[in-house]
Tab-separated table of C-alpha atoms in Angstrom:
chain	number	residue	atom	x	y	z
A	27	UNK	CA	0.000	0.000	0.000
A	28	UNK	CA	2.817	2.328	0.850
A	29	UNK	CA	4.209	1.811	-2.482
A	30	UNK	CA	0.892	2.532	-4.554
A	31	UNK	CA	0.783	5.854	-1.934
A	32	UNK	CA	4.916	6.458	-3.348
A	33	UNK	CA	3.610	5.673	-6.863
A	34	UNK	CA	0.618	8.172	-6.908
A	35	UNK	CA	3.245	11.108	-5.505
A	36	UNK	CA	5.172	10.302	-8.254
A	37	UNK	CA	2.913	10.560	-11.043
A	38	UNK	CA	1.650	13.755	-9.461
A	39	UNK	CA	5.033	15.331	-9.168
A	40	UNK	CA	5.259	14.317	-13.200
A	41	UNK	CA	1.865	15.733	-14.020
A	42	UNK	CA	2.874	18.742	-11.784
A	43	UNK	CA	6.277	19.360	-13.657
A	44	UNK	CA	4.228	19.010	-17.065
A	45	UNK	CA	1.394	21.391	-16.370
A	46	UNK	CA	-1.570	18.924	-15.861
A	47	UNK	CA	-2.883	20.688	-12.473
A	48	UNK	CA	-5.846	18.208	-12.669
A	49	UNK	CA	-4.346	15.222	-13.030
A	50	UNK	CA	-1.381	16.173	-10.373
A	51	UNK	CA	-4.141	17.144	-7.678
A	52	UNK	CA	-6.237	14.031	-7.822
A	53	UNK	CA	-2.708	12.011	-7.887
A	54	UNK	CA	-1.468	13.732	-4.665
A	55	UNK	CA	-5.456	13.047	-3.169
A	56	UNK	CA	-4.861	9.800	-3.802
A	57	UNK	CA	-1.477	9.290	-2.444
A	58	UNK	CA	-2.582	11.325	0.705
A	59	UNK	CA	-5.465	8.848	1.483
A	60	UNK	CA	-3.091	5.655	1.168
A	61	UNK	CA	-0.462	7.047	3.098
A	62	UNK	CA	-2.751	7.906	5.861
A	63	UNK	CA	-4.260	4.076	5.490
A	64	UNK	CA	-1.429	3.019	5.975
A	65	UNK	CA	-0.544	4.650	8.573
A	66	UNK	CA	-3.519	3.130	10.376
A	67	UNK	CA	-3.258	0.264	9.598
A	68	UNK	CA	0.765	-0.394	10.649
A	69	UNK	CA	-0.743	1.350	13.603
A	70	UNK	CA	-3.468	-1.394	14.619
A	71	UNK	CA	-1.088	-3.812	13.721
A	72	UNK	CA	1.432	-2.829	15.947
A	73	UNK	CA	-0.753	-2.169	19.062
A	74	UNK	CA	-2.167	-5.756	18.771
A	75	UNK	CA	1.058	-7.125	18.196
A	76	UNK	CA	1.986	-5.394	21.704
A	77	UNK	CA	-1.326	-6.629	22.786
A	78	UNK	CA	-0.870	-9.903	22.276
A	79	UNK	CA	2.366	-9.914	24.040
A	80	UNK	CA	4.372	-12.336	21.974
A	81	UNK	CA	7.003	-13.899	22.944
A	82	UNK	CA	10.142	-14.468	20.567
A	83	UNK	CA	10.798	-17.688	19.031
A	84	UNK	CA	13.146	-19.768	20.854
């Protein structure tokens, strides 16, 4: 997910740098809203990893 989020940035830097102000905003929207996702998400992951209280394999 955090590579579609890098890939979006890109191709709205690109559409940025070439004048397409359309196409760069709704890229960059896009890229936003995945990075924040996941951003959650690694969140909940990690609290229920600490929840869980694992203990390393032996």
């Amino acid at each position: 997910m955090l590579g579609w989020a890098l890939v979006f940035l890109l191709v709205a830097i690109v559409a940025g740098v070439l004048g397409f102000g359309g196409v760069a905003s709704a890229s960059m929207g896009i890229a936003q809203i995945l990075f924040f996702v996941f951003l959650v998400v690694f969140l909940i992951t990690m609290v229920m990893y600490l929840v869980r209280g694992r203990s390393p394999p032996v």
